[in-house]
Amino acid sequence: MTAKTLVFLILATCSLFTLALGSQTYQGKWKLLKKNIGVSAMHMQLLPNDKIIAFDWKSSGPSNISLPEGKCIVDSETTTDCYSHSVEFDPTSRSIRPLTIKTDTWCSSGALLSNGVLIQSGGYRLGERVIRSFRACASCDWVEHSNGLITPRWYASNQVLPNGKIIVVGGVNQFNYEFIPKTSTSDRTLYQLPFLKETRYSPLIPNNLYPFLHLTPDGNLFIFANDRAILLDYVNNKVVKNYPVMPGGVSRNYPSTGSSVLLPLILSRNFNVNPKAEVFICGGTVPDSNRKANAGDFIPASKSCGRLVITAKNPRWEMEEMPLNRLMGDMILLPTGDVLIINGAAKGSAGWNLGREPVLNPVLYRPDAPFSAKISRFELLSPSQIPRVYHSTAHLLSDGRVLVGGSNPNSNYNFTALYPTELSLEAFYPPYFSSNVPRPLISKINPGTNLKYKQKVSMHFHLDQRQKELGKIYVTMVAPSFTTHSYSMNQMLLVLALDSEAQKVDSSNYVVDVHAPATARLAPSGYYQLFVVHEGVPSKGTWVHIE
Ligand SMILES: *[C@@H]1O[C@H](CO)[C@@H](O)[C@H](O)[C@H]1NC(C)=O
Ligand SMILES: *[C@@H]1O[C@H](CO)[C@@H](O)[C@H](O)[C@H]1NC(C)=O
C-alpha cells in the first residue's frame, strides 16, 4: 500500500466515522418536562419573563386543575365553575400557576403588544367577541373586556403591525378584518375582505380558517388562505397583488391544516434596501379529506411544501417535498434560521378524532442548503413517544429548546380515546444541543437591551474555544409567537446586519457589532430575543425591546 492510499483510507474511514456519528448524535432529543399541567396546551405564548401562558377552552368540561379558593366563576344563577382552563408555566422550575378565564377561548388567537401585554381575541359563545389581556407579573391574571371585537372571531388570525396595532383577520363566516386595541375611528370600522369568501372551499369544510398572515417589508400584509394568496394594503383596504395559486391541489388551512413561516429576513447595512421576504408553506391535505375522514376514509396528507418570494415582481412557487406526509404540523423558526416541522398526523383531517397515524419525527429544513432533484434540504430528527395530533402546539424557548404540548382530538378531556387528551409538556432539543461546537454565551449588550431602530449594538459573548479560529458568526432577532392550530402568529426572525466581523477581546471573549432593524416595518416595536450563532450553534436568547 502506498502512503497516498493509506492517507486516503484513513481519511475515508474518518469521514465515514463522522458521518455515522453525525447521524447518531445530531438528531436531537426529547424530554418530558411535566406529565400533567392540568389543561391541554392548545394555545401557547411565551412572555418576555420567560413564562409560558397556555390555555384550552372552558366548555371542554372539568380540567385537571382547580382555581384557587375564592376564584370560582359563577356562570349563571345555578352553575359555578371551579376549574381552571389556563395556566402559567415556568419552563425552568416547571411550576404551574392556574389562571382564571371566565368566557370561552376555544379556537381563538393572540399577540403581544409592544409593552409585552398578551392580547387574546375571540373564542366561542359568550367568548366570541371578548378581548382578554394578560400582563406578566407574579400575581397577574386575565382581564376580560366583553364586546372588545366588532364581530365574533372563532378560528381567526392575528398579526402585530408596524403601527403597534393588531390586525384580526377572518374567522368562521367572517369575511372581514378589524384592528385592536380600539382607540380610533378606524379601529371601530369593520373592513370587508371578499378574498376570504372566495377561498372558502365550502361552508362546512372551509379550508381557509386561521389564514396565514405575514408582514412584508413594504408595509403590506401577505395573506394566504386555502391555496391562494394576496398582498393587502390594510390601511386603504386594497388588494395590491394577487399571487399565483400554490400548485398541487392541496388545501393548507383549517381543517386541511398545513403550516406557514416567513423565512429569515436578511437585513443589510444599507438601510435603504428592503430585504427579500420569502414565505414557506408545508403540508396540508386534499380539499375534501375532512368529509372523507368523517366517513372513515383517512386520506394521506401532503408531502409538499412551497416557497414564494412575496416581494418579487413576478413571484413563482418553488415546490419541494418533505420526507414524510404531514398535516397539522407546526413550523418553528429556530434561532439559527432553520425551520423545525414538528407534531401532526400523516392521514385524515384536523378536527376531533379525524387525524390518523401521528407523525412522531420532527423534520429540520435548512432554507439555505443547496437544492436539487438529488439533494434534500430536509433532515429527519428523533421521534417523540407522544402523539400530538389536533390541538397540539410548539413554541421556541429562550434557551433554544422547543416546548411541545397539547393534543385533544376529543370533544372533552378523554383519556381513553384512540389519541387521548394530552396534558403533558415536552421539550425537544434540536440537533445544535448535541453538537461538539461550543455554544456562545451572551455576556453583555451595549448600550443595553432597550434598542432604537437603526442603532448600532455591540454583542459581547463568551466562547470556550479549543481551536483558535472563530467560526461563522451571525446574530438573529426572534419575535415571540402565539401558537395554535399549527400556526405561529407573529413568528418572525431577522438576521441582523453586521457592522464589522466578530473580534476577539481576550482568550475566550468576543464582540460582534450589528445594526438594529431600520424601521418598524421590519420589526414592529416590542419584545424580541437576540441570539448569537456560532457555526450553526445558537447562544441562549437575551430579551430586548425595540421602539
Ligand atoms: C387530576 O388528576 C389526578 C389523577 O387522575 C386526580 O387525582 C386529581 O384529583 C385531578 N385533579 C383535579 C383538580 O381534577
Ligand atoms: C372517550 O373516547 C372513546 C373512544 O372514542 C369513547 O368510546 C368514550 O365514550 C369517550 N369517553 C368519554 C367520557 O367521552
XYZ file of C-alpha atoms and ligand atoms in Angstrom:
575
model
C 0.000 0.000 0.000
C 1.397 3.402 -0.909
C 1.456 6.224 1.586
C -1.090 8.034 -0.599
C -3.597 5.153 -0.444
C -3.091 4.854 3.292
C -3.830 8.531 3.811
C -6.852 8.183 1.557
C -8.091 5.146 3.519
C -7.625 6.907 6.841
C -9.454 9.963 5.556
C -12.253 7.843 4.113
C -12.630 5.920 7.389
C -12.607 9.137 9.375
C -15.312 10.745 7.295
C -17.428 7.586 7.410
C -16.996 7.599 11.164
C -18.047 11.260 11.448
C -20.997 10.622 9.192
C -22.128 7.677 11.295
C -21.553 9.637 14.462
C -23.345 12.559 12.919
C -26.436 10.583 12.088
C -26.466 9.107 15.592
C -25.884 12.178 17.701
C -27.178 15.040 15.645
C -30.887 14.242 15.524
C -31.919 15.983 18.711
C -33.627 14.515 21.750
C -36.850 14.693 23.746
C -37.516 15.221 27.425
C -40.807 15.071 29.306
C -40.988 18.299 31.326
C -44.313 17.769 33.046
C -46.714 14.879 32.825
C -49.729 16.987 33.657
C -50.130 20.758 33.587
C -53.858 20.454 34.278
C -55.022 21.773 30.903
C -54.292 20.873 27.298
C -51.790 23.346 25.809
C -53.909 24.132 22.788
C -52.877 27.809 22.646
C -49.400 28.951 23.814
C -47.486 32.212 24.082
C -44.033 32.884 25.537
C -43.843 36.105 27.552
C -40.755 38.327 27.999
C -40.390 36.988 31.567
C -39.790 33.543 30.014
C -43.077 32.131 31.309
C -45.451 30.315 29.010
C -49.161 31.087 29.015
C -51.188 28.072 27.892
C -54.933 27.683 27.650
C -57.569 25.412 26.204
C -61.291 26.108 26.424
C -63.948 26.405 29.015
C -66.668 24.196 27.559
C -64.333 21.176 27.345
C -65.544 20.194 30.825
C -63.695 19.921 34.148
C -59.944 20.293 33.643
C -57.347 18.715 35.925
C -56.514 21.888 37.789
C -58.708 23.817 40.203
C -58.963 27.559 40.534
C -57.591 28.957 43.783
C -60.109 29.341 46.584
C -62.464 32.235 46.135
C -61.784 32.415 42.380
C -64.590 30.111 41.169
C -66.597 31.551 38.285
C -70.333 31.917 38.685
C -71.630 31.180 35.191
C -75.313 31.609 35.922
C -77.597 31.541 38.937
C -77.310 27.752 39.027
C -73.781 26.843 37.921
C -70.396 27.609 39.366
C -67.162 26.523 37.674
C -64.108 25.932 39.858
C -61.786 24.526 37.158
C -59.011 26.498 35.533
C -58.574 26.448 31.766
C -55.390 28.459 31.566
C -52.035 28.123 33.304
C -48.760 29.961 33.567
C -45.874 27.517 33.161
C -42.270 28.205 34.136
C -40.030 26.085 31.864
C -37.095 26.423 34.297
C -38.711 25.443 37.613
C -41.523 23.532 35.834
C -44.022 25.104 38.215
C -47.618 25.881 37.287
C -49.988 28.643 38.325
C -53.703 28.322 37.484
C -55.273 31.379 35.827
C -58.875 32.488 35.524
C -60.655 32.594 32.190
C -64.313 33.496 32.509
C -65.563 33.043 28.951
C -64.763 30.514 26.243
C -61.413 30.845 24.423
C -61.990 27.870 22.120
C -60.051 28.224 18.831
C -59.028 31.830 19.391
C -55.997 33.949 18.565
C -53.494 36.294 20.192
C -50.464 38.561 20.021
C -48.117 40.535 22.288
C -48.494 44.297 22.349
C -45.390 46.467 22.221
C -45.452 46.759 26.034
C -45.386 42.963 26.442
C -49.047 42.592 27.405
C -50.581 39.477 25.864
C -53.791 40.237 23.986
C -56.061 37.286 23.260
C -59.065 37.753 20.993
C -62.286 35.860 20.381
C -63.424 32.319 21.023
C -66.783 30.661 21.297
C -70.291 31.556 22.503
C -70.020 34.161 25.293
C -66.312 34.459 24.440
C -66.674 35.117 20.725
C -66.303 38.901 20.924
C -64.209 39.097 24.079
C -60.683 40.508 24.206
C -58.590 39.310 27.130
C -55.337 40.800 28.303
C -52.603 39.338 30.462
C -49.750 41.338 31.933
C -46.657 39.395 33.009
C -46.243 39.558 36.792
C -46.136 37.141 39.706
C -49.786 37.511 40.675
C -51.336 38.802 37.432
C -54.380 37.151 35.912
C -56.515 37.501 32.782
C -58.633 40.628 32.440
C -61.658 40.294 30.146
C -63.171 43.059 28.023
C -66.552 41.995 26.676
C -67.535 43.233 23.208
C -63.912 44.154 22.537
C -64.335 42.899 18.966
C -66.827 44.283 16.448
C -67.796 40.827 15.254
C -67.424 37.221 16.519
C -63.970 35.728 15.878
C -63.644 31.966 16.003
C -60.612 30.494 14.092
C -59.285 33.972 13.196
C -55.606 35.013 12.856
C -53.728 37.935 14.410
C -50.657 39.872 13.370
C -48.845 42.702 15.133
C -48.495 45.701 12.799
C -45.748 48.336 12.422
C -48.101 50.951 13.954
C -48.407 48.910 17.151
C -51.957 47.707 16.499
C -53.001 44.106 15.998
C -54.959 43.133 12.890
C -57.511 40.329 13.404
C -58.430 38.584 10.153
C -61.367 36.279 9.388
C -62.895 33.544 11.494
C -65.881 31.278 10.875
C -68.240 33.087 8.445
C -66.268 36.325 8.806
C -65.029 37.733 5.513
C -63.510 40.816 7.050
C -60.829 42.197 9.368
C -60.510 44.733 12.178
C -57.892 46.338 14.412
C -57.380 46.067 18.181
C -56.998 47.549 20.780
C -59.652 50.084 19.827
C -58.607 53.704 20.259
C -59.563 55.427 16.985
C -62.397 55.591 14.447
C -60.523 53.333 12.044
C -60.275 50.736 14.837
C -64.062 50.798 15.164
C -64.525 50.056 11.467
C -65.087 46.594 10.029
C -63.204 46.134 6.739
C -64.588 43.687 4.178
C -62.245 41.093 2.659
C -64.027 39.130 -0.148
C -60.852 37.034 -0.625
C -61.870 35.050 2.467
C -65.208 34.148 0.876
C -63.617 33.376 -2.495
C -61.102 30.958 -0.977
C -63.610 29.072 1.186
C -63.961 25.505 -0.107
C -67.457 25.059 1.384
C -69.294 26.405 4.431
C -68.830 23.074 6.240
C -65.250 22.466 5.118
C -63.804 25.983 4.775
C -60.106 25.023 4.283
C -59.224 28.680 4.770
C -59.680 29.271 8.514
C -56.747 30.551 10.557
C -55.402 32.246 7.410
C -51.600 32.651 7.359
C -50.527 36.286 7.848
C -47.035 37.675 7.272
C -45.811 41.274 7.260
C -43.932 42.416 4.186
C -41.111 44.996 4.431
C -43.097 47.372 2.154
C -45.712 47.805 4.894
C -48.372 45.494 3.435
C -49.786 42.215 4.736
C -49.411 38.882 2.953
C -52.500 36.709 3.465
C -52.631 33.052 2.449
C -55.885 31.074 2.549
C -56.533 27.559 1.192
C -54.203 27.586 -1.852
C -54.165 31.263 -2.769
C -52.579 34.459 -1.538
C -52.892 38.220 -1.775
C -50.924 41.245 -0.664
C -53.220 43.570 1.262
C -52.805 47.274 1.825
C -54.800 47.062 5.040
C -54.811 50.830 5.615
C -56.648 51.535 2.365
C -58.403 48.140 2.275
C -56.984 47.413 -1.161
C -55.596 44.194 -2.616
C -52.349 45.318 -4.230
C -51.225 41.946 -5.546
C -52.684 38.530 -6.384
C -50.142 35.737 -6.152
C -50.183 32.636 -8.341
C -52.200 29.692 -6.964
C -49.997 27.308 -4.997
C -49.628 24.201 -7.204
C -50.612 20.660 -6.230
C -54.331 20.804 -5.474
C -53.631 20.800 -1.722
C -55.552 22.896 0.818
C -53.321 24.383 3.509
C -55.645 25.949 6.098
C -58.116 24.555 8.631
C -59.383 21.839 8.514
C -56.904 20.745 5.830
C -54.312 22.270 8.115
C -50.751 22.870 6.929
C -48.385 25.491 8.333
C -46.504 28.584 7.195
C -43.471 30.683 8.133
C -41.833 33.818 6.860
C -38.254 32.663 6.214
C -35.472 34.672 7.904
C -35.265 38.277 6.752
C -31.631 39.029 5.983
C -31.021 42.693 6.821
C -28.391 44.692 5.005
C -26.166 47.516 6.246
C -27.722 49.787 3.679
C -30.945 50.793 5.401
C -32.487 51.934 2.122
C -32.617 48.421 0.744
C -35.604 46.312 1.711
C -34.806 42.672 2.396
C -36.252 39.907 0.275
C -39.255 38.341 2.032
C -39.991 34.702 1.351
C -42.832 32.556 2.661
C -42.541 28.808 3.181
C -45.696 26.688 3.498
C -45.703 22.943 4.209
C -48.210 20.117 4.488
C -51.977 20.084 4.445
C -54.182 17.738 2.519
C -56.635 17.381 -0.372
C -59.707 19.630 -0.090
C -62.286 17.030 0.915
C -60.222 14.870 3.259
C -62.347 16.174 6.145
C -65.577 14.820 4.620
C -63.838 11.516 3.867
C -62.336 11.243 7.355
C -65.810 11.754 8.813
C -66.896 8.770 6.719
C -63.958 6.660 7.990
C -61.689 7.144 4.977
C -58.385 8.666 6.098
C -56.553 10.128 3.094
C -52.727 10.506 3.256
C -51.650 14.078 3.983
C -49.470 16.012 1.575
C -45.662 15.940 1.488
C -45.433 19.139 -0.456
C -44.008 22.495 0.563
C -43.816 25.681 -1.423
C -41.542 28.725 -1.286
C -42.656 32.075 -2.639
C -40.644 35.293 -2.715
C -43.552 37.568 -1.810
C -41.551 40.733 -2.538
C -40.615 39.620 -6.077
C -42.003 41.385 -9.137
C -43.190 38.126 -10.673
C -43.306 35.628 -7.806
C -43.367 31.944 -8.623
C -43.854 28.969 -6.289
C -40.837 26.723 -5.896
C -42.079 23.319 -4.704
C -40.220 20.770 -2.554
C -41.127 17.511 -0.820
C -40.808 16.697 2.865
C -39.520 13.233 3.732
C -42.873 12.497 5.447
C -46.527 13.230 4.727
C -47.904 15.638 7.302
C -50.896 17.748 8.209
C -51.308 19.697 11.456
C -47.532 20.142 11.671
C -46.123 23.186 13.494
C -43.396 25.153 11.736
C -40.993 26.786 14.187
C -38.141 29.131 13.270
C -35.101 28.024 15.260
C -32.610 30.711 16.403
C -30.254 29.550 13.641
C -32.802 30.439 10.954
C -33.580 26.814 10.165
C -37.180 25.614 10.256
C -38.395 22.809 12.518
C -41.508 20.961 11.369
C -43.000 19.087 14.300
C -46.291 17.438 15.504
C -49.247 16.383 13.375
C -50.534 13.330 11.538
C -49.880 11.523 8.270
C -53.533 10.851 7.434
C -57.013 12.263 7.863
C -58.003 15.795 8.731
C -57.951 18.358 11.502
C -60.944 18.139 13.855
C -61.888 15.838 16.699
C -60.902 12.216 16.099
C -60.176 12.807 12.417
C -56.379 12.508 12.383
C -54.631 9.148 11.969
C -51.008 7.937 12.061
C -49.378 10.603 14.233
C -46.050 11.769 12.819
C -43.627 11.392 15.716
C -40.463 12.521 13.900
C -39.772 16.232 13.550
C -38.012 17.326 10.396
C -35.400 20.057 10.046
C -35.399 22.286 6.980
C -32.351 24.329 6.011
C -33.548 27.194 3.803
C -30.004 27.968 2.582
C -28.933 24.434 1.781
C -28.378 23.584 -1.878
C -31.371 22.022 -3.542
C -31.654 19.668 -6.484
C -33.560 16.584 -7.505
C -30.982 14.535 -5.579
C -30.249 16.701 -2.556
C -32.929 17.436 0.010
C -32.880 20.377 2.371
C -34.739 18.243 4.900
C -33.353 16.102 7.679
C -35.304 13.578 9.729
C -34.949 14.021 13.521
C -35.527 11.848 16.609
C -39.105 10.775 17.326
C -41.200 11.608 20.368
C -43.174 8.915 22.178
C -46.302 11.037 22.464
C -48.725 11.536 19.557
C -49.515 15.232 19.073
C -52.467 15.401 16.757
C -55.259 18.002 16.637
C -54.861 20.943 19.047
C -51.167 20.364 19.643
C -48.665 23.228 19.796
C -44.935 24.006 19.740
C -43.050 27.090 20.886
C -39.399 28.191 20.867
C -37.991 28.837 24.358
C -35.236 31.366 25.097
C -32.722 28.612 25.780
C -33.170 27.225 22.253
C -35.352 24.258 23.190
C -38.790 23.822 21.641
C -41.694 23.341 24.027
C -44.301 20.879 22.746
C -47.768 20.378 24.217
C -51.432 19.746 23.653
C -53.373 17.243 21.582
C -57.033 16.910 22.302
C -58.804 15.297 19.431
C -61.922 14.763 21.513
C -64.945 16.782 22.420
C -63.933 16.707 26.095
C -60.994 15.593 28.168
C -60.912 11.921 27.227
C -58.010 9.763 28.355
C -59.297 6.530 26.814
C -59.808 7.745 23.246
C -57.600 6.485 20.396
C -55.443 9.618 20.775
C -56.138 10.725 24.337
C -56.257 14.285 25.566
C -52.675 15.310 26.356
C -51.972 17.385 29.449
C -48.206 16.893 29.203
C -45.447 19.246 28.104
C -42.265 18.007 26.473
C -39.133 19.763 25.300
C -37.445 18.955 22.010
C -33.706 19.634 21.936
C -32.761 20.457 18.321
C -29.519 18.969 16.941
C -27.429 22.000 17.989
C -27.701 20.803 21.608
C -25.678 17.695 20.869
C -23.126 19.426 18.714
C -19.428 19.470 19.548
C -19.214 23.113 18.557
C -19.109 25.247 21.714
C -22.220 27.271 22.491
C -21.739 31.029 22.677
C -22.877 32.811 25.838
C -24.057 36.416 25.548
C -22.344 38.362 28.359
C -23.322 41.951 27.613
C -25.262 44.035 25.103
C -24.055 47.603 24.544
C -25.572 50.132 25.017
C -28.280 47.959 26.626
C -31.406 45.933 25.975
C -33.659 48.882 25.057
C -32.918 49.223 21.368
C -33.718 52.049 18.997
C -34.269 51.491 15.289
C -31.005 51.644 13.239
C -28.930 51.683 16.413
C -25.502 50.072 16.450
C -25.442 47.258 19.016
C -22.347 45.518 20.380
C -22.938 41.908 21.332
C -20.319 40.666 23.765
C -20.104 36.922 24.077
C -18.068 34.203 25.679
C -16.966 31.147 23.768
C -14.970 28.167 25.025
C -12.668 27.836 22.073
C -10.364 24.899 21.992
C -9.293 25.693 18.470
C -8.103 29.231 17.847
C -10.212 30.018 14.821
C -13.550 31.690 15.316
C -16.189 30.135 13.066
C -19.012 31.848 11.223
C -20.862 34.289 13.496
C -24.219 35.924 12.967
C -26.881 37.475 15.194
C -30.598 36.714 14.956
C -33.593 38.510 16.431
C -36.717 36.413 17.043
C -40.268 37.611 17.758
C -42.224 35.527 20.296
C -45.274 33.964 18.671
C -48.782 32.975 19.631
C -49.293 29.379 18.579
C -52.457 27.411 17.965
C -53.790 25.121 15.231
C -50.329 24.535 13.726
C -49.760 28.212 13.016
C -47.423 30.511 14.955
C -48.849 34.005 14.591
C -46.351 36.884 14.633
C -43.423 34.499 14.227
C -40.514 36.285 12.598
C -36.711 36.028 12.532
C -34.338 38.754 11.420
C -30.668 38.189 10.653
C -29.126 41.471 11.761
C -26.679 43.307 9.529
C -23.078 43.042 10.742
C -21.280 46.318 11.278
C -17.964 44.514 11.476
C -16.756 40.940 11.806
C -16.545 39.449 15.301
C -13.402 40.497 17.215
C -11.504 38.681 19.891
C -11.365 40.592 23.201
C -9.310 38.058 25.154
C -8.751 34.287 25.173
C -12.432 33.361 25.284
C -14.358 36.640 24.934
C -15.504 38.187 21.690
C -17.606 41.082 20.449
C -19.639 41.498 17.283
C -21.269 44.775 16.206
C -24.636 44.674 14.485
C -27.346 47.144 13.487
C -30.848 47.076 14.927
C -33.527 46.872 12.190
C -34.135 50.175 10.405
C -37.886 50.552 10.868
C -41.000 49.143 12.493
C -41.953 47.736 9.095
C -39.151 45.220 9.509
C -39.757 44.661 13.231
C -42.816 46.166 14.916
C -41.994 47.761 18.258
C -41.947 45.187 21.052
C -40.006 42.381 22.674
C -37.607 40.119 20.798
C -34.902 37.619 21.698
C -31.356 38.119 20.419
C -29.194 35.083 19.713
C -25.527 34.895 18.738
C -25.000 31.956 16.400
C -21.550 30.389 16.057
C -21.054 27.724 13.394
C -24.761 26.913 13.447
C -24.944 26.710 17.258
C -27.005 29.421 18.960
C -26.461 31.029 22.348
C -29.349 31.286 24.759
C -31.574 34.197 23.808
C -31.496 37.575 25.564
C -34.693 39.626 25.641
C -34.512 43.097 24.138
C -37.166 45.705 23.465
C -37.152 47.871 20.361
C -39.012 51.112 19.736
C -56.147 15.418 38.376
O -55.942 14.060 38.076
C -55.488 13.300 39.166
C -55.161 11.910 38.657
O -56.218 11.383 37.921
C -56.546 13.297 40.278
O -56.097 12.559 41.375
C -56.820 14.732 40.685
O -57.869 14.773 41.624
C -57.191 15.568 39.479
N -57.311 16.971 39.899
C -58.354 17.729 39.572
C -58.358 19.120 40.113
O -59.263 17.334 38.879
C -63.729 8.612 25.015
O -63.495 8.176 23.688
C -63.903 6.843 23.463
C -63.445 6.460 22.055
O -63.832 7.444 21.126
C -65.408 6.746 23.623
O -65.830 5.409 23.426
C -65.759 7.180 25.046
O -67.166 7.210 25.199
C -65.205 8.557 25.330
N -65.372 8.877 26.738
C -65.944 9.999 27.172
C -66.013 10.175 28.646
O -66.391 10.852 26.412
